[in-house]
Short mmCIF file of C-alpha atoms in Angstrom, two decimals:
data_model
loop_
_atom_site.label_atom_id
_atom_site.label_comp_id
_atom_site.label_asym_id
_atom_site.label_seq_id
_atom_site.Cartn_x
_atom_site.Cartn_y
_atom_site.Cartn_z
CA MET A 1 0.00 0.00 0.00
CA ILE A 2 1.61 3.24 -1.15
CA LYS A 3 1.48 6.04 1.40
CA PRO A 4 2.73 9.63 1.49
CA ALA A 5 6.47 9.87 2.13
CA SER A 6 7.79 11.53 5.25
CA ARG A 7 9.79 14.73 4.92
CA THR A 8 13.17 13.14 5.76
CA THR A 9 15.35 11.48 3.12
CA LEU A 10 12.48 11.71 0.68
CA TYR A 11 13.96 10.02 -2.34
CA GLN A 12 15.25 7.10 -0.23
CA GLU A 13 11.81 6.52 1.23
CA VAL A 14 10.25 6.75 -2.22
CA LEU A 15 12.87 4.32 -3.48
CA LYS A 16 12.07 1.81 -0.71
CA GLN A 17 8.34 2.03 -1.36
CA MET A 18 8.80 1.59 -5.11
CA VAL A 19 10.88 -1.54 -4.50
CA ALA A 20 8.20 -2.78 -2.09
CA ALA A 21 5.51 -2.20 -4.72
CA ILE A 22 7.42 -4.42 -7.14
CA LYS A 23 8.07 -7.12 -4.54
CA GLU A 24 4.39 -7.17 -3.54
CA GLY A 25 3.20 -7.43 -7.14
CA ILE A 26 1.60 -3.99 -7.30
CA TRP A 27 3.84 -3.42 -10.32
CA VAL A 28 4.82 -6.60 -12.16
CA ALA A 29 7.64 -7.38 -14.58
CA GLY A 30 7.10 -5.69 -17.94
CA GLU A 31 4.44 -3.34 -16.59
CA LYS A 32 4.62 0.39 -17.14
CA ILE A 33 4.81 2.26 -13.83
CA PRO A 34 2.88 5.52 -13.29
CA SER A 35 4.29 8.72 -14.76
CA GLU A 36 6.56 11.02 -12.81
CA MET A 37 3.68 13.39 -12.16
CA GLU A 38 1.37 10.58 -11.02
CA LEU A 39 4.02 9.20 -8.67
CA ALA A 40 4.64 12.65 -7.21
CA GLU A 41 0.95 12.87 -6.38
CA LEU A 42 0.87 9.34 -4.91
CA PHE A 43 3.87 9.94 -2.64
CA GLN A 44 3.08 13.62 -2.08
CA VAL A 45 6.63 14.69 -2.86
CA GLY A 46 8.28 16.86 -5.48
CA ARG A 47 9.00 15.45 -8.92
CA ASN A 48 12.74 15.71 -8.28
CA SER A 49 12.48 13.08 -5.52
CA ILE A 50 10.62 10.80 -7.92
CA ARG A 51 13.21 11.42 -10.61
CA GLU A 52 16.11 10.55 -8.29
CA ALA A 53 14.42 7.37 -7.04
CA THR A 54 13.63 6.27 -10.59
CA LYS A 55 17.20 6.92 -11.69
CA ALA A 56 18.46 4.79 -8.82
CA LEU A 57 16.16 1.93 -9.80
CA ALA A 58 17.36 2.23 -13.39
CA ILE A 59 20.99 2.09 -12.30
CA PHE A 60 20.23 -1.09 -10.35
CA GLY A 61 18.46 -2.59 -13.37
CA ILE A 62 15.11 -2.77 -11.61
CA VAL A 63 13.29 -0.49 -14.03
CA GLU A 64 14.10 0.51 -17.58
CA SER A 65 13.15 3.58 -19.56
CA LYS A 66 11.76 3.24 -23.08
CA PRO A 67 11.96 6.52 -25.02
CA GLY A 68 8.53 7.81 -25.94
CA GLN A 69 6.78 5.09 -23.93
CA GLY A 70 7.67 5.56 -20.28
CA THR A 71 9.36 3.57 -17.52
CA PHE A 72 8.77 -0.16 -17.12
CA VAL A 73 9.56 -2.80 -14.50
CA SER A 74 12.50 -4.86 -15.77
CA PRO A 75 11.86 -8.52 -16.59
CA ASP A 76 14.31 -9.69 -13.88
CA ALA A 77 13.52 -6.97 -11.32
CA LEU A 78 12.49 -9.40 -8.59
CA ARG A 79 15.67 -11.44 -8.99
CA LYS A 80 17.85 -8.37 -8.72
CA ILE A 81 16.01 -7.13 -5.64
CA SER A 82 16.21 -10.53 -3.99
CA ASN A 83 19.82 -11.34 -4.88
CA ASN A 84 21.27 -8.05 -3.76
CA GLU A 85 19.00 -7.25 -0.79
CA LEU A 86 19.07 -3.76 -2.22
CA MET A 87 17.55 -1.69 0.49
CA ASN A 88 19.42 -3.36 3.35
CA TYR A 89 22.69 -2.08 1.99
CA ILE A 90 21.72 1.59 2.14
CA SER A 91 22.27 1.94 5.89
CA ASP A 92 24.32 -1.17 6.74
CA ASP A 93 27.76 0.11 7.71
CA SER A 94 29.24 -3.36 8.20
CA SER A 95 28.21 -4.28 4.66
CA TRP A 96 29.79 -1.06 3.41
CA LYS A 97 33.12 -1.92 5.06
CA GLU A 98 33.06 -5.54 3.89
CA LEU A 99 32.23 -4.44 0.37
CA MET A 100 35.13 -1.99 0.45
CA GLN A 101 37.47 -4.80 1.51
CA VAL A 102 36.44 -6.80 -1.54
CA ARG A 103 36.98 -3.78 -3.74
CA LEU A 104 40.46 -3.31 -2.31
CA LEU A 105 41.32 -6.88 -3.27
CA LEU A 106 40.02 -6.51 -6.83
CA GLU A 107 40.43 -2.88 -7.85
CA VAL A 108 43.95 -2.29 -6.53
CA GLN A 109 45.23 -5.15 -8.66
CA ALA A 110 43.10 -4.05 -11.61
CA ALA A 111 44.75 -0.61 -11.49
CA TYR A 112 48.16 -2.30 -11.53
CA TRP A 113 47.29 -4.28 -14.65
CA ALA A 114 45.66 -1.25 -16.28
CA ALA A 115 48.93 0.68 -15.97
CA GLU A 116 50.68 -2.19 -17.72
CA ASN A 117 48.14 -2.56 -20.53
CA ALA A 118 46.61 0.86 -21.21
CA THR A 119 46.55 2.22 -24.75
CA ASP A 120 46.04 5.84 -25.79
CA GLU A 121 42.43 4.97 -26.59
CA ASP A 122 41.95 3.56 -23.09
CA ILE A 123 43.32 6.72 -21.51
CA GLN A 124 41.03 8.90 -23.59
CA LYS A 125 38.05 6.84 -22.44
CA LEU A 126 39.00 7.44 -18.80
CA TYR A 127 39.37 11.18 -19.36
CA THR A 128 35.96 11.30 -21.05
CA ILE A 129 34.31 9.57 -18.09
CA MET A 130 36.05 11.93 -15.66
CA ASP A 131 34.77 14.95 -17.54
CA LEU A 132 31.22 13.60 -17.33
CA SER A 133 31.54 12.92 -13.60
CA THR A 134 32.66 16.50 -12.95
CA ASP A 135 30.35 18.40 -15.32
CA GLY A 136 32.83 18.89 -18.12
CA GLY A 137 35.99 18.94 -16.07
CA THR A 138 34.96 21.41 -13.35
CA ASN A 139 35.14 19.94 -9.88
CA VAL A 140 31.67 20.18 -8.35
CA ARG A 141 29.77 18.33 -5.69
CA PRO A 142 27.54 15.65 -7.26
CA ARG A 143 23.99 16.93 -7.55
CA ASP A 144 22.31 13.73 -8.61
CA LEU A 145 22.80 10.04 -9.27
CA ASP A 146 24.17 10.61 -12.77
CA HIS A 147 27.44 11.74 -11.19
CA LEU A 148 27.57 8.56 -9.16
CA LYS A 149 26.96 6.47 -12.28
CA TYR A 150 29.96 8.05 -13.99
CA HIS A 151 32.00 7.40 -10.86
CA SER A 152 31.05 3.74 -11.11
CA ASP A 153 31.80 3.71 -14.86
CA PHE A 154 35.28 5.06 -14.14
CA HIS A 155 36.18 2.21 -11.80
CA GLU A 156 34.70 -0.42 -14.12
CA ALA A 157 36.63 1.02 -17.07
CA ILE A 158 39.91 0.57 -15.18
CA ALA A 159 39.02 -3.06 -14.55
CA GLU A 160 38.26 -3.51 -18.25
CA ILE A 161 41.64 -2.01 -19.19
CA GLY A 162 43.30 -4.32 -16.66
CA GLY A 163 42.33 -7.18 -18.93
CA ASN A 164 41.48 -9.83 -16.35
CA SER A 165 38.02 -11.05 -17.32
CA LEU A 166 37.40 -12.79 -13.99
CA VAL A 167 38.14 -9.65 -11.95
CA LEU A 168 35.83 -7.69 -14.24
CA LYS A 169 33.11 -10.32 -13.88
CA LEU A 170 33.41 -10.30 -10.09
CA LEU A 171 33.19 -6.51 -9.94
CA ARG A 172 30.18 -6.46 -12.22
CA SER A 173 28.49 -9.10 -10.09
CA ILE A 174 28.55 -6.72 -7.10
CA ARG A 175 28.05 -3.48 -9.01
CA ASN A 176 24.50 -3.08 -7.74
CA GLU A 177 25.75 -3.24 -4.16
CA ILE A 178 28.59 -0.83 -4.91
CA ASP A 179 26.23 1.61 -6.63
CA THR A 180 23.83 1.46 -3.71
CA GLN A 181 26.61 2.28 -1.28
CA ARG A 182 27.71 5.18 -3.46
CA HIS A 183 24.51 6.95 -2.40
CA LYS A 184 26.50 7.89 0.68
CA TYR A 185 28.73 10.07 -1.50
CA LEU A 186 25.78 12.41 -2.02
CA ASP A 187 26.23 13.47 1.60
CA ILE A 188 29.98 14.10 1.69
CA THR A 189 31.35 17.65 1.65
CA GLU A 190 32.18 19.51 -1.53
CA GLU A 191 35.84 19.50 -0.47
CA ASP A 192 35.86 15.71 -0.10
CA TRP A 193 34.14 15.23 -3.45
CA ASN A 194 36.63 17.49 -5.22
CA ARG A 195 39.47 15.58 -3.60
CA MET A 196 38.03 12.29 -4.85
CA MET A 197 37.88 13.64 -8.39
CA GLU A 198 41.49 14.79 -8.15
CA GLU A 199 42.43 11.30 -6.97
CA HIS A 200 40.78 9.91 -10.12
CA ARG A 201 42.97 12.16 -12.23
CA GLN A 202 46.09 11.08 -10.39
CA ILE A 203 45.24 7.41 -10.90
CA VAL A 204 44.79 8.02 -14.62
CA GLU A 205 48.12 9.83 -14.82
CA TYR A 206 49.89 6.82 -13.32
CA ILE A 207 48.05 4.52 -15.72
CA ARG A 208 48.91 6.77 -18.68
CA ASN A 209 52.58 6.80 -17.66
CA HIS A 210 52.60 3.01 -17.23
CA GLU A 211 53.52 3.13 -13.55
CA PRO A 212 51.72 0.08 -12.11
CA GLN A 213 53.05 0.32 -8.55
CA LYS A 214 51.99 3.97 -8.22
CA ALA A 215 48.64 3.31 -9.90
CA SER A 216 47.77 0.48 -7.54
CA GLN A 217 48.88 2.44 -4.47
CA ALA A 218 46.87 5.47 -5.57
CA MET A 219 43.80 3.27 -6.05
CA ARG A 220 44.23 1.77 -2.58
CA GLU A 221 44.49 5.21 -0.98
CA HIS A 222 41.50 6.44 -2.99
CA LEU A 223 39.25 3.62 -1.81
CA LEU A 224 40.37 3.91 1.81
CA LYS A 225 39.88 7.68 1.84
CA GLY A 226 36.39 7.23 0.39
CA LEU A 227 35.53 4.88 3.23
CA TYR A 228 37.01 7.26 5.78
CA ASN A 229 35.12 10.28 4.39
CA VAL A 230 31.77 8.48 4.57
CA ILE A 231 32.34 7.20 8.11
CA ARG A 232 33.55 10.60 9.29
CA ASN A 233 30.56 12.35 7.73
CA GLU A 234 28.12 9.95 9.40
CA GLU A 235 29.83 10.34 12.77
CA GLU A 236 29.57 14.12 12.51
CA GLU A 237 25.87 13.86 11.62
CA ASP A 238 25.27 11.66 14.67
CA LYS A 239 26.76 14.36 16.89
CA GLU A 240 24.38 17.03 15.60
#
């Protein structure tokens, strides 16, 4: 039963209720969900909250947009919700830390291999993604989930360049969980976000210069700092 969302963390509450509607069969696989305006009226929130929640579901592969037709529940939406326990990851700090440990094992080595294998075309692809994640190269705080998608694309691209198909497969298998956890980056400070983007550029420079040791170390520090920034931000919020 859909009910008006509370005034706190609006898009997250909308997101949870939309997932619940799919799990409970209110919206079934292949069905077109209500329009943005209709959903805003149902949840009694602004259209921006609906837009953000829908983007998140699209990133997770739970809904899919069809140009000129609307947004539909994905054929395998229930499987993706069930397999990844999507909503539990949003506020589960232990899962966040465990997930980061797995990323350290996979992505640090992937950066090493990327620095060994990268071509000029690979480097250009990374620069293009970075420009998208920072609004054309200007360091700004992410305003919506599109920025987080480009952040995710950047890390996956490095794994692709690394050339180990199993590492890439493993990372893709947990991408939904990683993307869900990246919601926390929406709450970090502008200074921390800008620093993360600068770390991306430094990693690419090491990859471009074929310096695998420096690339892998920079990736390790980047992931650890991201974890630290999120934890620190949440601790400061708890004190308020």
